[in-house]
mmCIF file of the C-alpha atoms, coordinates in Angstrom:
data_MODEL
# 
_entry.id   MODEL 
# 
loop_
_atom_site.group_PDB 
_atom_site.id 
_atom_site.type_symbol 
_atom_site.label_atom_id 
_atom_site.label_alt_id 
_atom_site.label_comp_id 
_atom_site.label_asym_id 
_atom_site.label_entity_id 
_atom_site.label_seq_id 
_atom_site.pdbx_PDB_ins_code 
_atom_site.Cartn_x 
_atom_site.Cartn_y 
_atom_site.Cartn_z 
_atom_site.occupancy 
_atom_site.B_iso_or_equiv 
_atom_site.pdbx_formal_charge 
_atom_site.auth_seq_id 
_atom_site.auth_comp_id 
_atom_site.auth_asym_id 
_atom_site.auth_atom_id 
_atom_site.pdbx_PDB_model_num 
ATOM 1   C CA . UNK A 1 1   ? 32.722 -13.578 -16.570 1.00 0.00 ? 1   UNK A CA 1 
ATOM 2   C CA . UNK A 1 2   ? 31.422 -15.263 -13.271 1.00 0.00 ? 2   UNK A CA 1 
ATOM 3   C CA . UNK A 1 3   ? 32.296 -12.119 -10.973 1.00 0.00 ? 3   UNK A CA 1 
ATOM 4   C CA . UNK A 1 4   ? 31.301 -9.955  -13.706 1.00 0.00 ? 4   UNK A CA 1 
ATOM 5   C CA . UNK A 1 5   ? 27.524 -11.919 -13.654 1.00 0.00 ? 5   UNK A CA 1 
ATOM 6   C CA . UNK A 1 6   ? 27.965 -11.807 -9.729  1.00 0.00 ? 6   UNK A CA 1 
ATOM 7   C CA . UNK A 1 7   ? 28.255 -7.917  -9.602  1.00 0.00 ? 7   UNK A CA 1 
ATOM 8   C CA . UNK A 1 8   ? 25.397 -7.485  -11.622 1.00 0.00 ? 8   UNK A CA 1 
ATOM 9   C CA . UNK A 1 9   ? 23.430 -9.277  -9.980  1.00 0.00 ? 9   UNK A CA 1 
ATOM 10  C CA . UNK A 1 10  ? 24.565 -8.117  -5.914  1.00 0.00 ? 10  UNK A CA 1 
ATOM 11  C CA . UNK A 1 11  ? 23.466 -4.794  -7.311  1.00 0.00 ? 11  UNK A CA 1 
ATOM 12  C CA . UNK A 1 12  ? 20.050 -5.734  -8.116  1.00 0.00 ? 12  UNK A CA 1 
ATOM 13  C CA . UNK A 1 13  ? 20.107 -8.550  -4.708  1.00 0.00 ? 13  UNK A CA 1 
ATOM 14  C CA . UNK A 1 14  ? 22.153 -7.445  -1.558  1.00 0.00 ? 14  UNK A CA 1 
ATOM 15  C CA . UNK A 1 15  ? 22.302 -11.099 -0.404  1.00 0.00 ? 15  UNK A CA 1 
ATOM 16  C CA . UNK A 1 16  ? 24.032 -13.022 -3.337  1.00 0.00 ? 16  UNK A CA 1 
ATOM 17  C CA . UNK A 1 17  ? 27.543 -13.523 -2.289  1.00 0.00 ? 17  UNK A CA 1 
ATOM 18  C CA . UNK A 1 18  ? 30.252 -10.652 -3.050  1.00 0.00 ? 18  UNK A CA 1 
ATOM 19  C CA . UNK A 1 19  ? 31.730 -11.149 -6.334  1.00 0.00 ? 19  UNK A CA 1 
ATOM 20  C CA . UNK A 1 20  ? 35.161 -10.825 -5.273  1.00 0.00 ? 20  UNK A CA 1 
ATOM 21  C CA . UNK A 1 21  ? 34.678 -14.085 -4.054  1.00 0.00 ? 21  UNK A CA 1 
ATOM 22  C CA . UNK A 1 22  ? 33.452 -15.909 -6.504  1.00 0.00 ? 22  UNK A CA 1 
ATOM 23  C CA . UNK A 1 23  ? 36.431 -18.243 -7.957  1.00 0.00 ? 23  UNK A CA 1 
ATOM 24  C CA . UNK A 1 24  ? 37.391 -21.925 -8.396  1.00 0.00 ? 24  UNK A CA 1 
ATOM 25  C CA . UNK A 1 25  ? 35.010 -23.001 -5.385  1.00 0.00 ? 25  UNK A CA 1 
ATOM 26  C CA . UNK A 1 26  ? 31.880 -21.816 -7.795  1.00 0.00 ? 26  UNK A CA 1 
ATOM 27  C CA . UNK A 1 27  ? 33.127 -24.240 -10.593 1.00 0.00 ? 27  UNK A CA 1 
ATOM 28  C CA . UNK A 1 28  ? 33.810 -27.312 -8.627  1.00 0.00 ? 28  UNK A CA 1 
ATOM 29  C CA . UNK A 1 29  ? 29.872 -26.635 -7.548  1.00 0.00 ? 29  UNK A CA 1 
ATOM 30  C CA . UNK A 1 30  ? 28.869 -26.602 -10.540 1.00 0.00 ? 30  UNK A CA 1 
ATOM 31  C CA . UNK A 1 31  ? 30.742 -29.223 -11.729 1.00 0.00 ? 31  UNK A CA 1 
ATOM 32  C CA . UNK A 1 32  ? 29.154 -31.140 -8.512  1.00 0.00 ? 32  UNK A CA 1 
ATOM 33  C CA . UNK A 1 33  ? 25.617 -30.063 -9.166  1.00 0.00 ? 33  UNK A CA 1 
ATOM 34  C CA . UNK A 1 34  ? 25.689 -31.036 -12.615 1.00 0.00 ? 34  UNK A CA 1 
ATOM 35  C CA . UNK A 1 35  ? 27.020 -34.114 -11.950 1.00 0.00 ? 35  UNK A CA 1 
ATOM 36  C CA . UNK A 1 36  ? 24.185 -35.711 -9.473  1.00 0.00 ? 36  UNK A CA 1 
ATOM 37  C CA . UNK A 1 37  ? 21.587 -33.606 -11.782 1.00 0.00 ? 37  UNK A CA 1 
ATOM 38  C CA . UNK A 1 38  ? 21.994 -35.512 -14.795 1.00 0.00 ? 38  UNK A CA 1 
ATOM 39  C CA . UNK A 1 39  ? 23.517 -32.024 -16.090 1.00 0.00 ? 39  UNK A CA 1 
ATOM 40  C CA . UNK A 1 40  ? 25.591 -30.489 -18.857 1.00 0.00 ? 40  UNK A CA 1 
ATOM 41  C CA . UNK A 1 41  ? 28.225 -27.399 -18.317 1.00 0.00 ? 41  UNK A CA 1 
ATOM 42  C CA . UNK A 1 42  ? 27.777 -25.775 -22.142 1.00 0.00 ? 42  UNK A CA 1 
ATOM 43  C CA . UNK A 1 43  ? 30.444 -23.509 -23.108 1.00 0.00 ? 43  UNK A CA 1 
ATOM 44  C CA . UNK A 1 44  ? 29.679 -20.449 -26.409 1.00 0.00 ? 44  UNK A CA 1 
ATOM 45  C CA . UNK A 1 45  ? 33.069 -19.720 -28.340 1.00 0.00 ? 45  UNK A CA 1 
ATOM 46  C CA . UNK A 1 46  ? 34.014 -17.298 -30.650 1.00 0.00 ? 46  UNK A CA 1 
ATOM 47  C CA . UNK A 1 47  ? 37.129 -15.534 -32.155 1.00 0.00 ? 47  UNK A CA 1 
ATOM 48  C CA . UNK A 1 48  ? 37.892 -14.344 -28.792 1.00 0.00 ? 48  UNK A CA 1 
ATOM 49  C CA . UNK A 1 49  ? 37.347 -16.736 -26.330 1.00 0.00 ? 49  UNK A CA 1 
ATOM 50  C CA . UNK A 1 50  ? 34.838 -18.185 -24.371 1.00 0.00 ? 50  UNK A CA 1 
ATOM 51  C CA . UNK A 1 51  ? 31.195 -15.639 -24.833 1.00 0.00 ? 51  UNK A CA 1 
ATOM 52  C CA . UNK A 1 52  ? 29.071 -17.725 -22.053 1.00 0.00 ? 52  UNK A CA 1 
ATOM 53  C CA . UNK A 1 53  ? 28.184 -20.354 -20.779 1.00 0.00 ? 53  UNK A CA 1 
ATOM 54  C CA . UNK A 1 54  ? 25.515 -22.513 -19.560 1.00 0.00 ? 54  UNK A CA 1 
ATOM 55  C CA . UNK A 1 55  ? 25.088 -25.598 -16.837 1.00 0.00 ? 55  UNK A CA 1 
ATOM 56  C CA . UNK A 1 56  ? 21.803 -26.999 -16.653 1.00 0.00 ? 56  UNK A CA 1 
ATOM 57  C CA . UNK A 1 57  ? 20.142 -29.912 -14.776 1.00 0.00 ? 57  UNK A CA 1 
ATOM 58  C CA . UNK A 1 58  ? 18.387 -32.874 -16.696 1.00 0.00 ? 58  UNK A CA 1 
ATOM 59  C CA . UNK A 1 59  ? 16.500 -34.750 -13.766 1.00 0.00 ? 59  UNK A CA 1 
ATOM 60  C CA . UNK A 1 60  ? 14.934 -32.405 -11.133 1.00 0.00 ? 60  UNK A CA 1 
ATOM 61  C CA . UNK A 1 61  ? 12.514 -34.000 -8.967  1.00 0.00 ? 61  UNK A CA 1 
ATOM 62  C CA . UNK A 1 62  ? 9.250  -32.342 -7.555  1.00 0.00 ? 62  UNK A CA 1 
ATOM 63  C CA . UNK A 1 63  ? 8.868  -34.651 -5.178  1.00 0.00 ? 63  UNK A CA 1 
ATOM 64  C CA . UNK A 1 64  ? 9.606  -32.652 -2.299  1.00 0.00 ? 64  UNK A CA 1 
ATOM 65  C CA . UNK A 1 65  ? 7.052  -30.461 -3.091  1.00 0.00 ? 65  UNK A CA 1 
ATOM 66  C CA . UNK A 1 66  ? 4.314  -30.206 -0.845  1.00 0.00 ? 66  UNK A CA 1 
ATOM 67  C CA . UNK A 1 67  ? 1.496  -29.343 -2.685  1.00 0.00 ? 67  UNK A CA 1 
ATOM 68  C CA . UNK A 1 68  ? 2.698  -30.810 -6.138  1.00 0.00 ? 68  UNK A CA 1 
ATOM 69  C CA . UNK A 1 69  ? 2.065  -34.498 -7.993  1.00 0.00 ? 69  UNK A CA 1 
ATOM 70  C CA . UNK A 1 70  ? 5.396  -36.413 -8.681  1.00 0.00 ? 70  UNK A CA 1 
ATOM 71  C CA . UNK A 1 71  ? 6.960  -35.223 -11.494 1.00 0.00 ? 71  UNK A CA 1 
ATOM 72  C CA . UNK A 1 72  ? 10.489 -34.546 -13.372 1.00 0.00 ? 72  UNK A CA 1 
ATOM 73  C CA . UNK A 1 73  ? 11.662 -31.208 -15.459 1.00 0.00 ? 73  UNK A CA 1 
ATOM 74  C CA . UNK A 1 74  ? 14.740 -29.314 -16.446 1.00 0.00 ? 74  UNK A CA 1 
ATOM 75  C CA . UNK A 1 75  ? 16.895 -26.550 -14.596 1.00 0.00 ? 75  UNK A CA 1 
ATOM 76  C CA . UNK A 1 76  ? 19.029 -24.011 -16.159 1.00 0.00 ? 76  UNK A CA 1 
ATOM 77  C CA . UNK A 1 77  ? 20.782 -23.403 -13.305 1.00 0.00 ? 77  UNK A CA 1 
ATOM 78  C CA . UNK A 1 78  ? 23.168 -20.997 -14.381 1.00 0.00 ? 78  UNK A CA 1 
ATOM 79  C CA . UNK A 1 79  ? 23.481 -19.077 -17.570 1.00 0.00 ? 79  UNK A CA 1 
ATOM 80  C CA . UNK A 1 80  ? 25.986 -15.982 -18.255 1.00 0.00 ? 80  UNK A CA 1 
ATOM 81  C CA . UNK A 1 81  ? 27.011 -14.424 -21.330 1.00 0.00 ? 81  UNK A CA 1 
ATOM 82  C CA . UNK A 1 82  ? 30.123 -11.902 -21.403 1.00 0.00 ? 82  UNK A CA 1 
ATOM 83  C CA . UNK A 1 83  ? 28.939 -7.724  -21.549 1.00 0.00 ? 83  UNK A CA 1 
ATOM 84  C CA . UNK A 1 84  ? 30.558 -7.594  -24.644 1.00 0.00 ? 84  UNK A CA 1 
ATOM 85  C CA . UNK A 1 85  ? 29.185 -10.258 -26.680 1.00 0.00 ? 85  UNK A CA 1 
ATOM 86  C CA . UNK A 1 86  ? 25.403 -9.432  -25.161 1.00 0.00 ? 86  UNK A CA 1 
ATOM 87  C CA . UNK A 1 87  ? 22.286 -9.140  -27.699 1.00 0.00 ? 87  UNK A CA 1 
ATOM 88  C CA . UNK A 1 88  ? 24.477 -11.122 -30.580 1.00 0.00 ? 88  UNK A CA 1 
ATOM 89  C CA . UNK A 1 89  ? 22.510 -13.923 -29.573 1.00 0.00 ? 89  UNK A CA 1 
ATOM 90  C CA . UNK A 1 90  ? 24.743 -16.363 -27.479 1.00 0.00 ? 90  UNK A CA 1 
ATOM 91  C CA . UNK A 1 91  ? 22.358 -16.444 -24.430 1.00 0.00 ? 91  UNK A CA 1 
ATOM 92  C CA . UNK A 1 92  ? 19.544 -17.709 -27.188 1.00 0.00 ? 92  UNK A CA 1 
ATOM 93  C CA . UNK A 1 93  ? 22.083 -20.055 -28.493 1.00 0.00 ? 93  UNK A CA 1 
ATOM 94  C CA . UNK A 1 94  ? 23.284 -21.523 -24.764 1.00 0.00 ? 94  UNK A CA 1 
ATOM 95  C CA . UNK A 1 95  ? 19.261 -21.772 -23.992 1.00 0.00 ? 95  UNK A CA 1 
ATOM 96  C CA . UNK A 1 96  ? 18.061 -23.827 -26.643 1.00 0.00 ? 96  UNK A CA 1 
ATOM 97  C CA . UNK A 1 97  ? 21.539 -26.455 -26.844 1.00 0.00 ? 97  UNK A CA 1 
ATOM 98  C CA . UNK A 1 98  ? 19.546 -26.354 -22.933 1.00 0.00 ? 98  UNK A CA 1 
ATOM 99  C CA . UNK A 1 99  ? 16.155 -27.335 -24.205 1.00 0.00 ? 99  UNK A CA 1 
ATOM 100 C CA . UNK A 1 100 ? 17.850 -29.659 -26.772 1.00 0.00 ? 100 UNK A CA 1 
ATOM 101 C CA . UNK A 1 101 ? 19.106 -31.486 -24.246 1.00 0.00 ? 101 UNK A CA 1 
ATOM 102 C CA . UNK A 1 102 ? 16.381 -31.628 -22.130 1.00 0.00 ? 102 UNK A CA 1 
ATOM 103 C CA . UNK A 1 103 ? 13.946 -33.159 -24.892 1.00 0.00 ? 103 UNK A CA 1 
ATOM 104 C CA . UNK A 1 104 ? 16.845 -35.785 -25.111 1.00 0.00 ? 104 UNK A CA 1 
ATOM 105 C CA . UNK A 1 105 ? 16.298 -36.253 -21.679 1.00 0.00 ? 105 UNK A CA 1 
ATOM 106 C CA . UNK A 1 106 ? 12.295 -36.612 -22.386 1.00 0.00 ? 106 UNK A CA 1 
ATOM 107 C CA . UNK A 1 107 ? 11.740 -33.780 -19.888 1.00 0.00 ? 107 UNK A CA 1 
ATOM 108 C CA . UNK A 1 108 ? 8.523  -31.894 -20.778 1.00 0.00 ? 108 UNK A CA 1 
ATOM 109 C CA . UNK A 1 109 ? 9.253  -28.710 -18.654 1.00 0.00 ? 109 UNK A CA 1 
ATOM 110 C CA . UNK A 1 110 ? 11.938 -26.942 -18.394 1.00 0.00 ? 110 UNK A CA 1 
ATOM 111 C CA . UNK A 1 111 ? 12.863 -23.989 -15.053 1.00 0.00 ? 111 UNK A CA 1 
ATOM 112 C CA . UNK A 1 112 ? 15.241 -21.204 -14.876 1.00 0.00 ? 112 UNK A CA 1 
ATOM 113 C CA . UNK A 1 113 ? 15.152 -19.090 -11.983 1.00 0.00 ? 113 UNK A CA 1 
ATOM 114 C CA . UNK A 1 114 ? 15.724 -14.919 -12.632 1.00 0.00 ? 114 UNK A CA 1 
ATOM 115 C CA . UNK A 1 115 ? 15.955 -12.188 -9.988  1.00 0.00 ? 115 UNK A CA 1 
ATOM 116 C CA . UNK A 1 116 ? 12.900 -10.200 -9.893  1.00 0.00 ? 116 UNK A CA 1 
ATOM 117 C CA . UNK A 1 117 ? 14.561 -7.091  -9.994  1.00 0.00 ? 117 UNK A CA 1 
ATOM 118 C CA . UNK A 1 118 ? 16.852 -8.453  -13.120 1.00 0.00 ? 118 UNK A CA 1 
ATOM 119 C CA . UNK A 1 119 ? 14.600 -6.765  -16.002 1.00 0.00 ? 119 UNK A CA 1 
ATOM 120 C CA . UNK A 1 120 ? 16.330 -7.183  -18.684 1.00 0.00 ? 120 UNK A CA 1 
ATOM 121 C CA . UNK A 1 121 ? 17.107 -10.924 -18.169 1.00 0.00 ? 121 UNK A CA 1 
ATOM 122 C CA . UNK A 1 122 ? 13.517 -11.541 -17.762 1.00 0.00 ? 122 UNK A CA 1 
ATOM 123 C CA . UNK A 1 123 ? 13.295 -9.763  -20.795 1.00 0.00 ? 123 UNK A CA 1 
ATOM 124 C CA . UNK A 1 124 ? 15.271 -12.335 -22.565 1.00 0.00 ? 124 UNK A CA 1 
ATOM 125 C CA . UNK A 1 125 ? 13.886 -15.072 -21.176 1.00 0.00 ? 125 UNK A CA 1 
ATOM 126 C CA . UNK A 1 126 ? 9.762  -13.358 -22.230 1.00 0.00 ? 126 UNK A CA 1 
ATOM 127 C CA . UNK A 1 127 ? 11.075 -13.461 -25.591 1.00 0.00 ? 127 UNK A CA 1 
ATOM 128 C CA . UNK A 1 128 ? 12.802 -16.975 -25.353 1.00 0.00 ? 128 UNK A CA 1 
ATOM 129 C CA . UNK A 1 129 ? 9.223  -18.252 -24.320 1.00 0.00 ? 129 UNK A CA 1 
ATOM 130 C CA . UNK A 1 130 ? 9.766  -18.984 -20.317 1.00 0.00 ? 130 UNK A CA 1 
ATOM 131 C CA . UNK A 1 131 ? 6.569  -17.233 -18.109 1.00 0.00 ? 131 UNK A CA 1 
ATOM 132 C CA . UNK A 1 132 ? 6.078  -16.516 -14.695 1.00 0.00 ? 132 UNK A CA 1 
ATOM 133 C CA . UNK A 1 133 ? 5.310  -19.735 -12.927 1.00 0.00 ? 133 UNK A CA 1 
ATOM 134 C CA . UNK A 1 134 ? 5.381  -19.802 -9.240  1.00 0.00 ? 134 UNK A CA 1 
ATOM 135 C CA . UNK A 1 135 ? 6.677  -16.597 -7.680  1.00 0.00 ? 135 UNK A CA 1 
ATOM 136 C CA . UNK A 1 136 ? 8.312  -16.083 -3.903  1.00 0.00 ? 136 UNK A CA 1 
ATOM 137 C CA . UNK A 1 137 ? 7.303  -12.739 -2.336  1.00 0.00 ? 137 UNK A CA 1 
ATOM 138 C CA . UNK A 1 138 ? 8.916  -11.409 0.532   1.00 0.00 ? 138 UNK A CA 1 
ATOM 139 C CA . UNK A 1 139 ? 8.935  -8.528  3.166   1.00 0.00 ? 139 UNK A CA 1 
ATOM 140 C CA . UNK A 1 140 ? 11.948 -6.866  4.805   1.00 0.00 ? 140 UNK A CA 1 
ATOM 141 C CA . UNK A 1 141 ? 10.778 -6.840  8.490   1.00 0.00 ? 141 UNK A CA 1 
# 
């Protein structure tokens, strides 16, 4: 599922690592991440398996940011749900155990970040209720 989320998303961004190799590094990171984030790792199930999966971040700070106040929020830093089991509603499932979580956490925001280029995950995320809140624009020189 992890290369599988990887190719889709080298096609749409040249500069996201091959997915070939992706593998047991990319968990351990996770696992890492989630760990000094406050986070989770959520895991959908069905008859078949494992559908998607989720790891978010309770505590990210803003106070790095130059030109913001001090304050906390929530990171869905990863979520990916298998082709098959796609608009049967595990991605909305794995996104609001996230914002569950985070009200447990008394975050009032919550951040996901999408490639620009990924349509029809911004899509899903429109329709989930996440907008457009800062943007990063670049130019090939």
């Amino acid at each position: 599922m992890l290369r599988d989320l990887q190719a889709h998303e080298f096609r749409i961004y040249d500069r996201t690592r091959p997915p070939e190799t992706m593998g047991p590094w990319y968990i351990d990171r996770l696992k890492q991440t989630t760990g000094e984030g406050r986070g989770h790792i959520l895991v959908a199930e069905g008859d078949t398996g494992i559908l998607g999966y989720a790891s978010m971040l309770t505590r990210v700070s803003a106070e790095d940011e130059r030109d913001e106040i001090p304050y906390t929020y929530a990171y869905v830093d990863d979520l990916g749900v298998l082709a098959s089991a796609r608009s049967r509603g595990v991605g909305a499932a794995l996104l609001d155990a996230c914002e569950a979580i985070a009200r447990e956490a008394e975050q009032r925001w919550i951040r996901l970040g999408v490639l620009a280029g990924n349509e029809r995950a911004r899509s899903f995320y429109a329709r989930q209720g996440y907008g457009e809140v800062l943007l990063t624009l670049e130019k090939r020189l």
